[in-house]
Short mmCIF file of C-alpha atoms in Angstrom, two decimals:
data_model
loop_
_atom_site.label_atom_id
_atom_site.label_comp_id
_atom_site.label_asym_id
_atom_site.label_seq_id
_atom_site.Cartn_x
_atom_site.Cartn_y
_atom_site.Cartn_z
CA MET A 11 0.02 -0.03 -0.06
CA LEU A 12 2.61 2.55 1.09
CA SER A 13 4.77 1.51 -1.95
CA ALA A 14 1.91 2.16 -4.32
CA LEU A 15 1.28 5.65 -2.87
CA GLU A 16 5.01 6.47 -3.00
CA LYS A 17 5.35 5.15 -6.58
CA PHE A 18 2.62 7.68 -7.58
CA ALA A 19 4.03 10.60 -5.60
CA PRO A 20 7.71 9.68 -4.59
CA LEU A 21 8.89 11.22 -1.36
CA PRO A 22 11.74 13.14 -3.01
CA LEU A 23 9.09 15.36 -4.57
CA GLN A 24 8.17 16.80 -1.16
CA GLU A 25 9.46 20.21 -0.03
CA SER A 26 12.39 20.38 2.33
CA TRP A 27 10.27 21.47 5.28
CA ASP A 28 7.74 18.75 4.85
CA ASN A 29 7.25 15.36 6.60
CA ALA A 30 5.39 13.18 4.19
CA GLY A 31 5.31 9.43 4.31
CA LEU A 32 4.84 7.06 7.19
CA GLN A 33 3.76 8.86 10.33
CA LEU A 34 2.99 6.10 12.75
CA GLY A 35 2.76 2.41 12.96
CA LEU A 36 4.06 -0.80 11.36
CA THR A 37 3.96 -1.10 7.60
CA GLU A 38 3.92 -4.89 7.57
CA ALA A 39 0.45 -4.92 9.12
CA GLU A 40 -2.31 -6.45 6.95
CA VAL A 41 -4.72 -3.66 5.92
CA SER A 42 -8.31 -4.25 7.08
CA GLY A 43 -9.42 -0.96 5.49
CA ALA A 44 -8.03 2.47 4.62
CA LEU A 45 -9.63 5.74 5.69
CA LEU A 46 -8.77 8.54 3.37
CA CYS A 47 -8.83 12.10 4.49
CA LEU A 48 -7.38 15.58 4.29
CA ASP A 49 -6.34 16.06 7.98
CA VAL A 50 -5.83 13.79 10.93
CA ASN A 51 -7.62 14.70 14.18
CA GLU A 52 -9.10 12.80 17.04
CA LYS A 53 -12.51 12.41 15.18
CA ILE A 54 -10.68 10.95 12.14
CA VAL A 55 -8.94 8.32 14.28
CA ASP A 56 -12.31 7.50 15.94
CA GLU A 57 -13.97 7.25 12.48
CA ALA A 58 -11.22 4.79 11.39
CA ILE A 59 -11.65 2.65 14.46
CA ALA A 60 -15.42 2.54 14.14
CA LYS A 61 -15.23 1.60 10.48
CA GLY A 62 -12.61 -1.07 11.12
CA CYS A 63 -9.90 0.61 9.15
CA ASN A 64 -6.42 0.16 10.53
CA LEU A 65 -4.86 2.58 8.06
CA ILE A 66 -5.39 6.28 7.63
CA VAL A 67 -4.05 7.99 4.56
CA SER A 68 -4.09 11.76 4.89
CA HIS A 69 -2.93 14.72 2.80
CA HIS A 70 -1.59 16.91 5.67
CA PRO A 71 0.90 15.14 7.97
CA LEU A 72 -0.10 14.57 11.63
CA LEU A 73 3.53 15.01 12.59
CA PHE A 74 5.22 18.03 11.15
CA ARG A 75 7.75 18.38 13.95
CA GLY A 76 9.23 15.88 16.35
CA LEU A 77 7.39 15.18 19.59
CA LYS A 78 9.36 15.78 22.81
CA GLN A 79 6.65 14.12 24.98
CA ILE A 80 3.53 12.11 24.43
CA SER A 81 1.36 12.97 27.36
CA GLY A 82 -1.96 13.85 25.69
CA ALA A 83 -1.40 17.54 26.13
CA ASP A 84 -2.55 18.39 22.61
CA TYR A 85 -4.60 16.80 19.74
CA VAL A 86 -1.54 15.52 18.07
CA GLN A 87 -0.33 13.62 21.12
CA ARG A 88 -3.85 12.29 21.81
CA CYS A 89 -4.05 11.08 18.16
CA VAL A 90 -0.78 9.20 18.52
CA ILE A 91 -1.83 7.56 21.75
CA LYS A 92 -5.19 6.48 20.37
CA ALA A 93 -3.77 5.35 17.05
CA ILE A 94 -1.05 3.21 18.78
CA LYS A 95 -3.58 1.78 21.23
CA HIS A 96 -5.81 0.70 18.34
CA ASP A 97 -2.98 -0.45 15.97
CA VAL A 98 -3.88 2.20 13.38
CA VAL A 99 -1.14 3.00 10.85
CA ILE A 100 -1.02 6.71 9.65
CA VAL A 101 0.50 7.64 6.35
CA SER A 102 0.58 11.16 4.79
CA MET A 103 1.13 12.24 1.20
CA HIS A 104 1.61 15.96 1.33
CA THR A 105 3.75 18.18 -0.85
CA ASN A 106 4.97 15.18 -2.74
CA MET A 107 1.27 14.78 -3.81
CA ASP A 108 1.01 18.52 -4.49
CA ASN A 109 4.03 18.32 -6.90
CA ALA A 110 3.25 15.04 -8.53
CA LEU A 111 1.89 14.56 -12.02
CA ASP A 112 -2.00 13.93 -11.71
CA GLY A 113 -1.74 15.05 -8.05
CA VAL A 114 -3.66 17.65 -6.03
CA ASN A 115 -3.60 20.43 -8.60
CA TRP A 116 -4.60 18.13 -11.45
CA LYS A 117 -7.56 16.97 -9.39
CA ILE A 118 -8.61 20.62 -9.07
CA ALA A 119 -8.26 21.12 -12.77
CA GLU A 120 -10.37 18.02 -13.38
CA ARG A 121 -13.18 19.31 -11.16
CA LEU A 122 -13.24 22.65 -13.21
CA GLY A 123 -13.02 20.70 -16.56
CA LEU A 124 -9.90 22.33 -17.73
CA GLU A 125 -8.28 21.16 -20.91
CA GLY A 126 -4.70 21.01 -22.12
CA CYS A 127 -3.28 20.97 -18.60
CA LYS A 128 0.39 21.24 -17.87
CA PHE A 129 2.66 22.12 -14.97
CA PHE A 130 3.83 25.62 -14.30
CA ALA A 131 6.63 26.47 -11.83
CA GLN A 132 7.95 23.20 -13.28
CA LYS A 133 10.96 21.30 -11.92
CA THR A 134 12.66 17.99 -12.38
CA ILE A 135 13.48 16.07 -9.16
CA ASP A 136 15.42 12.79 -9.30
CA GLY A 137 14.48 12.67 -13.04
CA LEU A 138 10.73 13.06 -12.46
CA GLU A 139 8.63 15.82 -13.90
CA ALA A 140 6.95 17.85 -11.16
CA GLY A 141 5.51 21.22 -10.51
CA SER A 142 3.91 23.38 -7.86
CA GLY A 143 1.05 24.48 -9.99
CA VAL A 144 -1.14 23.50 -13.03
CA VAL A 145 -2.43 25.68 -15.78
CA GLY A 146 -5.13 24.82 -18.37
CA ASP A 147 -7.96 26.26 -20.38
CA LEU A 148 -11.68 26.27 -19.81
CA PRO A 149 -13.70 24.60 -22.57
CA SER A 150 -14.94 28.07 -23.56
CA GLU A 151 -14.25 31.63 -22.19
CA MET A 152 -16.39 32.93 -19.41
CA GLY A 153 -17.09 36.24 -17.71
CA ALA A 154 -15.48 36.83 -14.46
CA ARG A 155 -18.67 36.56 -12.27
CA PRO A 156 -19.83 33.36 -13.96
CA PHE A 157 -16.38 31.94 -13.55
CA VAL A 158 -16.32 32.63 -9.83
CA GLU A 159 -19.76 31.16 -9.43
CA LEU A 160 -18.54 28.09 -11.34
CA VAL A 161 -15.68 27.74 -8.87
CA LYS A 162 -17.92 28.21 -5.91
CA ASN A 163 -20.34 25.52 -7.14
CA LYS A 164 -17.62 22.91 -7.95
CA PHE A 165 -15.98 23.35 -4.59
CA HIS A 166 -19.13 23.82 -2.50
CA VAL A 167 -17.85 27.08 -1.02
CA GLU A 168 -20.03 29.82 0.46
CA CYS A 169 -17.85 32.62 -0.74
CA ALA A 170 -14.68 33.33 -2.63
CA MET A 171 -12.23 36.03 -1.86
CA CYS A 172 -11.45 37.87 -5.14
CA ASN A 173 -9.79 41.09 -6.29
CA GLU A 174 -11.70 43.42 -8.71
CA LEU A 175 -13.61 41.37 -11.20
CA LEU A 176 -11.85 41.10 -14.57
CA GLU A 177 -13.60 42.98 -17.40
CA ARG A 178 -12.17 40.66 -20.13
CA PRO A 179 -13.20 37.04 -20.64
CA ILE A 180 -11.50 34.25 -18.74
CA ARG A 181 -10.01 31.22 -20.53
CA LYS A 182 -6.63 30.20 -19.17
CA VAL A 183 -6.68 29.24 -15.47
CA ALA A 184 -3.66 28.68 -13.19
CA ILE A 185 -4.12 26.54 -10.04
CA CYS A 186 -2.27 25.94 -6.78
CA GLY A 187 -4.19 24.10 -4.00
CA GLY A 188 -3.67 25.06 -0.41
CA ALA A 189 -1.34 27.99 0.53
CA GLY A 190 -0.43 28.88 -3.00
CA ASP A 191 -0.12 32.63 -3.19
CA PHE A 192 3.66 32.34 -3.71
CA LEU A 193 2.80 31.24 -7.22
CA LEU A 194 0.87 34.34 -8.23
CA PRO A 195 3.83 35.94 -10.22
CA GLU A 196 4.43 32.64 -12.07
CA ALA A 197 0.66 32.31 -12.88
CA MET A 198 0.78 35.82 -14.39
CA GLY A 199 3.93 34.94 -16.22
CA GLU A 200 1.97 31.95 -17.86
CA GLY A 201 -0.58 34.52 -19.20
CA ALA A 202 -3.32 33.12 -16.97
CA ASP A 203 -6.51 35.07 -16.91
CA ALA A 204 -7.31 33.65 -13.42
CA PHE A 205 -5.54 32.20 -10.45
CA ILE A 206 -7.28 29.84 -8.06
CA THR A 207 -5.69 28.92 -4.65
CA GLY A 208 -6.69 28.18 -1.08
CA GLU A 209 -4.97 31.06 0.81
CA MET A 210 -3.54 34.43 -0.12
CA HIS A 211 -1.89 37.15 2.06
CA TYR A 212 -3.85 40.41 2.11
CA HIS A 213 -1.28 42.59 0.37
CA GLN A 214 -0.96 40.26 -2.62
CA TYR A 215 -4.50 41.21 -3.71
CA PHE A 216 -3.21 44.75 -4.52
CA GLY A 217 -1.82 45.82 -7.76
CA HIS A 218 -3.28 43.24 -10.19
CA GLU A 219 -6.53 44.86 -11.05
CA GLN A 220 -7.55 44.00 -14.67
CA GLN A 221 -4.34 41.87 -14.94
CA ILE A 222 -5.61 38.55 -13.46
CA GLN A 223 -8.71 37.36 -11.64
CA ILE A 224 -7.69 36.15 -8.08
CA CYS A 225 -10.02 33.55 -6.70
CA VAL A 226 -9.30 32.29 -3.18
CA ILE A 227 -11.61 29.50 -1.91
CA GLY A 228 -10.05 28.31 1.34
CA HIS A 229 -7.27 25.80 2.11
CA TYR A 230 -9.54 22.90 2.92
CA GLN A 231 -12.01 23.61 0.25
CA SER A 232 -9.26 23.59 -2.43
CA GLU A 233 -7.82 20.31 -1.39
CA GLN A 234 -10.91 18.46 -0.21
CA PHE A 235 -11.00 16.00 -3.14
CA THR A 236 -7.49 14.75 -2.57
CA ALA A 237 -8.85 11.69 -0.99
CA GLU A 238 -10.28 10.67 -4.32
CA ILE A 239 -6.71 10.44 -5.61
CA PHE A 240 -5.70 8.17 -2.78
CA ARG A 241 -8.77 5.96 -3.43
CA ASP A 242 -8.09 5.64 -7.16
CA ILE A 243 -4.40 4.64 -6.51
CA ILE A 244 -5.30 2.03 -3.89
CA GLN A 245 -8.17 0.56 -5.88
CA ARG A 246 -5.98 0.22 -8.92
CA GLU A 247 -2.74 -0.98 -7.28
CA CYS A 248 -3.97 -2.80 -4.19
CA LEU A 249 -6.91 -5.01 -5.37
CA GLY A 250 -9.31 -6.07 -2.65
CA VAL A 251 -8.36 -3.26 -0.13
CA ARG A 252 -11.38 -1.63 1.20
CA THR A 253 -11.24 2.15 0.99
CA GLU A 254 -13.46 4.66 2.77
CA ILE A 255 -13.43 8.39 2.19
CA ALA A 256 -13.84 10.06 5.53
CA GLU A 257 -17.13 11.57 6.44
CA THR A 258 -15.51 13.82 9.08
CA ASN A 259 -15.24 17.39 8.01
CA THR A 260 -11.75 18.46 9.43
CA ASN A 261 -11.91 22.11 8.31
CA PRO A 262 -11.00 24.15 11.50
CA ILE A 263 -12.38 27.32 10.02
CA ASN A 264 -16.17 28.17 10.62
CA TYR A 265 -17.95 30.77 8.36
CA ILE A 266 -20.40 32.50 10.66
#
């Protein structure tokens, strides 16, 4: 199972600050079921236990930094204690899945029906083609407001944070799921009419009026369909393994 995931999104593709891969547990354990999710919290571990899944595959790592104690003082420590107690293995595919061909950004492009997709901010790592973003074309050009409504509909978001609405049609769209505002200059360099990401700093909205349509939909919202990638890999490469996409919404942000 782990080898199938890492074959699709090899660990060398992850960023230097990341901690993708095995988080917790013994990889030789026979998989009773795999719960697929974006984040790991206590409710996710409880859901895995309730569904008889002894493997959790998440996008965001549970362990970003080393633990100096395991006392149950915070949710990370409590997740570790509970997972070990119930023999649950935790694996995370994070920026390696962001950078992989057909990874997170390609899934976003698929949801929007983009055509002719390719990497931008492209790089080669250990001989593998990779990139931090994806750019592609809508099947037909759209006005800015209908485009934003399309994005909101496809990603089930209540609102999108945008700069001034573009007065020209939108056709070429650049994408970086999660915290992708660092790619805004590269998106403009690709000649994109619009840039979709999950997070953007306030001051980056300034100065691009009528240059590019910024559309920020939330970190969780932009990456929420990543579990579908995990499901497809496991079902294709690990025949007979039961997969469950988590029902728990782990988005810590409430819109009130």
